[in-house]
mmCIF file of C-alpha atoms in Angstrom:
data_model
loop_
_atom_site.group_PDB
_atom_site.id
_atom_site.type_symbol
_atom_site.label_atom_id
_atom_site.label_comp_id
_atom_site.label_asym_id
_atom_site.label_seq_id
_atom_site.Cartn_x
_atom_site.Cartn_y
_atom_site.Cartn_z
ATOM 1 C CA UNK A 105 1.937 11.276 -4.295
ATOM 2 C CA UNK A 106 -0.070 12.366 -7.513
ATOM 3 C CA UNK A 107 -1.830 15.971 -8.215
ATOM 4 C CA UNK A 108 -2.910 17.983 -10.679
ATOM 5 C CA UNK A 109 -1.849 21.626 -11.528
ATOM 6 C CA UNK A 110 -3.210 23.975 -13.696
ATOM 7 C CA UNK A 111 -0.865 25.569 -16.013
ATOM 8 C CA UNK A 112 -2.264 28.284 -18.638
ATOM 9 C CA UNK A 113 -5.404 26.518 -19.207
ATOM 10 C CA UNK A 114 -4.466 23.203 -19.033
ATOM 11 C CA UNK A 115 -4.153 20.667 -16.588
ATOM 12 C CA UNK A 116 -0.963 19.012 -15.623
ATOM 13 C CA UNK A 117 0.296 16.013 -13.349
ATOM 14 C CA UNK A 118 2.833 15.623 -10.715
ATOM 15 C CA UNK A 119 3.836 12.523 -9.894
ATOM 16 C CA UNK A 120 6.412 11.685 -7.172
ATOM 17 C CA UNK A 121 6.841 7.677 -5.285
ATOM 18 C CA UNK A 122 3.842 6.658 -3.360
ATOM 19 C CA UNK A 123 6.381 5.620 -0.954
ATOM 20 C CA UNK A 124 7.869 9.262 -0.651
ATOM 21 C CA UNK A 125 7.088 11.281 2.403
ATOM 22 C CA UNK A 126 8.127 14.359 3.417
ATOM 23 C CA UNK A 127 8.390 17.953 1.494
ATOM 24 C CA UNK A 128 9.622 18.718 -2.280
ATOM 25 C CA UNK A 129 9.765 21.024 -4.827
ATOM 26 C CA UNK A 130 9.739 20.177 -8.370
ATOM 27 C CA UNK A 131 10.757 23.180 -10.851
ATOM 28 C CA UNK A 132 8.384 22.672 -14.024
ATOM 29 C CA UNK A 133 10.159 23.871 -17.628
ATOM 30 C CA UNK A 134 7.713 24.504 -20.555
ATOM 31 C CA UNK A 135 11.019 25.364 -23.358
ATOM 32 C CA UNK A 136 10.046 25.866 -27.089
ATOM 33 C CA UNK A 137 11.871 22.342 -28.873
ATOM 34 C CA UNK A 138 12.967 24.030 -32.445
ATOM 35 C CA UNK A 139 14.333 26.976 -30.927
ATOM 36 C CA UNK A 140 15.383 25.678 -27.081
ATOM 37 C CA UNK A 141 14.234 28.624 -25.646
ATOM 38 C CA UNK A 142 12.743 28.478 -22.291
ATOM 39 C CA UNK A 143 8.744 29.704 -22.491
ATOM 40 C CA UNK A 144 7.663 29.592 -18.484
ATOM 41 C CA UNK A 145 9.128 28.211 -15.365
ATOM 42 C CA UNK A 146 6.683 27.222 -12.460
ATOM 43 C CA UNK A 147 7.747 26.435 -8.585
ATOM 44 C CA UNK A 148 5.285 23.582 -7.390
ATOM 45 C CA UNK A 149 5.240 23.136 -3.605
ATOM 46 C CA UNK A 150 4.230 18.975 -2.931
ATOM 47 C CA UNK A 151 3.846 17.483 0.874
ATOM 48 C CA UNK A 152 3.184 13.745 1.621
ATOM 49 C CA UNK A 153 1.956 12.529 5.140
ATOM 50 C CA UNK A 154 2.152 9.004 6.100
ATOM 51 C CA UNK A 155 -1.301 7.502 5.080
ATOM 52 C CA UNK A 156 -3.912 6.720 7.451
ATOM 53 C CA UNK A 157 -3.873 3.097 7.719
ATOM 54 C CA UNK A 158 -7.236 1.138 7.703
ATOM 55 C CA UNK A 159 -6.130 -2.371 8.168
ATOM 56 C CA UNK A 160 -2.636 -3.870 7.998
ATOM 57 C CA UNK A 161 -2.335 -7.880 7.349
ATOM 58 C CA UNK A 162 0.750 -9.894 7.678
ATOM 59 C CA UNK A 163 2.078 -12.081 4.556
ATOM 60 C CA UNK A 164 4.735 -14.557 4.204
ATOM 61 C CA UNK A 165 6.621 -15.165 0.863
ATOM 62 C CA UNK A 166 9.074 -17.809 0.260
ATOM 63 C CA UNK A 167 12.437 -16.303 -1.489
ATOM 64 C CA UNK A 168 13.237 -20.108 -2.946
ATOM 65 C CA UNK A 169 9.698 -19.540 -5.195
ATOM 66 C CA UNK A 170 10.556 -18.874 -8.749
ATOM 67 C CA UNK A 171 7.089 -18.126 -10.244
ATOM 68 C CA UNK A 172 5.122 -15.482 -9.085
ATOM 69 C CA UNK A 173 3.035 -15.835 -5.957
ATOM 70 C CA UNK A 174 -0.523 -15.017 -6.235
ATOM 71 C CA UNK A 175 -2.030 -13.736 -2.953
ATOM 72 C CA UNK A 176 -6.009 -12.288 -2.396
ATOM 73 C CA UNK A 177 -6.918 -9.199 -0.224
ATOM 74 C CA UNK A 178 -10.500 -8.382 0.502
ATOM 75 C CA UNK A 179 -11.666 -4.693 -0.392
ATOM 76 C CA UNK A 180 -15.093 -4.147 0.838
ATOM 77 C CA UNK A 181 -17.521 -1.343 -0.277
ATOM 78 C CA UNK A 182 -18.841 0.469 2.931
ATOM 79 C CA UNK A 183 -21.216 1.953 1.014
ATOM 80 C CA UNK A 184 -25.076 1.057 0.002
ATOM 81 C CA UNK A 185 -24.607 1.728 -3.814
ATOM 82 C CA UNK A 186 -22.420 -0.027 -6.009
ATOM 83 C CA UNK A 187 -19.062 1.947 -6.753
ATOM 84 C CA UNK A 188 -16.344 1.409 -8.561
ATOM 85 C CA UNK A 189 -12.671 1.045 -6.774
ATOM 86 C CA UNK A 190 -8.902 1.770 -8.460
ATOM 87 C CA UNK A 191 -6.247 -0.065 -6.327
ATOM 88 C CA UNK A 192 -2.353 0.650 -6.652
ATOM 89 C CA UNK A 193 0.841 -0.350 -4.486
ATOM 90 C CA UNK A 194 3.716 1.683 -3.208
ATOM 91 C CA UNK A 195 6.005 -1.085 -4.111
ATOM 92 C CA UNK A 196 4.510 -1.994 -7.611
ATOM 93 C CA UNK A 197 8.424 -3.903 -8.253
ATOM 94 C CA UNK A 198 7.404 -6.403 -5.594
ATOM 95 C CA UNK A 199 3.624 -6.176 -5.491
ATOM 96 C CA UNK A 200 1.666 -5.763 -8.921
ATOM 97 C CA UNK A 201 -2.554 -5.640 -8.269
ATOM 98 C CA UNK A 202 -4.483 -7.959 -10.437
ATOM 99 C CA UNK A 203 -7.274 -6.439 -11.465
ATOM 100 C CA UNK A 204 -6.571 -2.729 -10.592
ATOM 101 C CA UNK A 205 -9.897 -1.750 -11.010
ATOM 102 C CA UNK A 206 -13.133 -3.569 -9.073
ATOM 103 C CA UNK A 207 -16.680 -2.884 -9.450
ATOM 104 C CA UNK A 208 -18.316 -3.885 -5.914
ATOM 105 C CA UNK A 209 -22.090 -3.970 -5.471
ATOM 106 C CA UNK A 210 -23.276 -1.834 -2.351
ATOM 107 C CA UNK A 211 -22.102 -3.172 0.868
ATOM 108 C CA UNK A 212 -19.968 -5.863 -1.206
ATOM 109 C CA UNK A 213 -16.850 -7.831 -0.931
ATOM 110 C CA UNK A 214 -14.038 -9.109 -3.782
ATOM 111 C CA UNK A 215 -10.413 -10.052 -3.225
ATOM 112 C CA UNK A 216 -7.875 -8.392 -5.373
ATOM 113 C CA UNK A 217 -5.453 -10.447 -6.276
ATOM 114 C CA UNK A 218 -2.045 -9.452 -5.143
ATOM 115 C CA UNK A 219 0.861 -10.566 -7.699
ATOM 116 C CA UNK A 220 4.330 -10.703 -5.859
ATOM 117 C CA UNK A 221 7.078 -10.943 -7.898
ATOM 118 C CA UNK A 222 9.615 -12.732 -6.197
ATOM 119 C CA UNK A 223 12.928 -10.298 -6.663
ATOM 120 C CA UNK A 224 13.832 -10.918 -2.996
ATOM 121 C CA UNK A 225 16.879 -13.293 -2.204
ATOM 122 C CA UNK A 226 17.271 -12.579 1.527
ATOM 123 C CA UNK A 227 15.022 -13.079 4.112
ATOM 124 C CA UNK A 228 13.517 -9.493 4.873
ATOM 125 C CA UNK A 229 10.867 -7.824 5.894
ATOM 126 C CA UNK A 230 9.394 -5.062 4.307
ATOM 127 C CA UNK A 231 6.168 -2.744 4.150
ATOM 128 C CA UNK A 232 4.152 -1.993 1.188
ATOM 129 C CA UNK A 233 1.188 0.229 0.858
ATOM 130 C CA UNK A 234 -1.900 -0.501 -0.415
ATOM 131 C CA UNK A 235 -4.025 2.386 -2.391
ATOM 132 C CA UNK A 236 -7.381 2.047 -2.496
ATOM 133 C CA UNK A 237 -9.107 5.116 -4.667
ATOM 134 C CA UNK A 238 -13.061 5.631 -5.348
ATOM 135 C CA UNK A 239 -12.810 5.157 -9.466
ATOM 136 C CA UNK A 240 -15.179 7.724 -10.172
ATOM 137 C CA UNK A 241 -13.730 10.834 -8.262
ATOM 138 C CA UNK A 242 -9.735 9.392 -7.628
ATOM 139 C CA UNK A 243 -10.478 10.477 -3.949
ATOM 140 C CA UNK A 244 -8.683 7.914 -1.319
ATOM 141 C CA UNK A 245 -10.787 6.128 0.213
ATOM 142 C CA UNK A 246 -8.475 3.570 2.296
ATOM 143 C CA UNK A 247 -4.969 2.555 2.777
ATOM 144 C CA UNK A 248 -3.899 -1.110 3.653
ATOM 145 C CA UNK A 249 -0.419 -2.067 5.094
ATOM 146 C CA UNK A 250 1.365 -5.185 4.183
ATOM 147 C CA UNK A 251 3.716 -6.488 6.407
ATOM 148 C CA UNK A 252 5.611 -8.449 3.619
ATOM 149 C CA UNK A 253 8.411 -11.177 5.075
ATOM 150 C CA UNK A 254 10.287 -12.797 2.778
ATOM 151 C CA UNK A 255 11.283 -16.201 4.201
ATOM 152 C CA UNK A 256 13.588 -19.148 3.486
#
C-alpha cells in the first residue's frame, strides 16, 4: 500500500507492505532536529483491500537450487498505443522483477523476468503478488497471483 499526502505544501509518501491488508493508522511527526521540539503531528487514516486478481499461474521452485532461478511472466498491453508498465512484488525477499519497468508497443506482449531467490529450505507453498502499474500515471492496472511451491 503506497499514497501520497499533502502536508503544508508539500507532498509526502506513505508506505506500508504490499502484502498488508486491513486498516491502520500511522501518526506522522514533523519535530525541529537542533532544538527536538515537535512542529506538527498529522493522523493518516490507510485501508488495503485484497487486490483484484487478473490471472494467477502456478510455479514450482526447487529448495536444493543454490543460484537464483530465473522464471518469465507475460504482461500484455490491452491497449492500442504503446505504454509504458512499472511491475513490483509483494514478496520482493523471494521474488525480485527483472526489468521493473517495460515499454510494450500497443496491443504487445514481453515476459518479465521473475528472479527467485531461493531462501526457502522447506517445502512450502506460498502466494506472492504481482503489481502491475501504468508508468506514466502509477495507476494499477493489473494484479497477478503466484502460487509459489517450493519443492524437494
Amino acid at each position: 500500500m503506497e499514497g501520497l499526502i499533502g502536508l503544508d505544501h508539500a507532498l509526502h509518501r506513505i508506505r506500508s507492505p504490499s502484502h498488508t491488508r486491513g486498516r491502520r493508522l500511522h501518526l506522522i511527526t514533523a519535530v525541529d532536529v537542533s532544538s527536538k521540539l515537535l512542529l506538527n503531528a498529522w493522523i493518516a487514516y490507510a485501508k488495503a483491500e485484497e487486490p483484484n486478481i487478473s490471472k494467477i499461474y502456478d510455479m514450482r521452485v526447487p529448495i536444493d537450487e543454490e543460484s537464483i532461478i530465473v522464471k518469465k511472466l507475460p504482461i500484455t498491453n490491452p491497449y492500442s498505443i504503446s505504454r509504458t508498465f512499472r511491475l513490483t512484488s509483494s514478496r520482493s525477499d523471494l521474488v525480485e522483477i527483472g526489468d521493473e519497468v517495460l515499454q510494450i508497443p500497443g496491443l504487445g506482449s514481453l515476459t518479465a523476468k521473475l528472479l527467485f531467490h531461493n531462501v526457502i529450505r522447506n517445502p512450502i507453498r506460498l502466494e506472492v503478488m504481482i503489481f502491475v502499474f501504468n508508468g506514466e500515471t502509477g495507476q494499477q492496472e493489473e494484479v497477478i497471483k503466484l502460487n509459489v511451491t517450493y519443492t524437494e
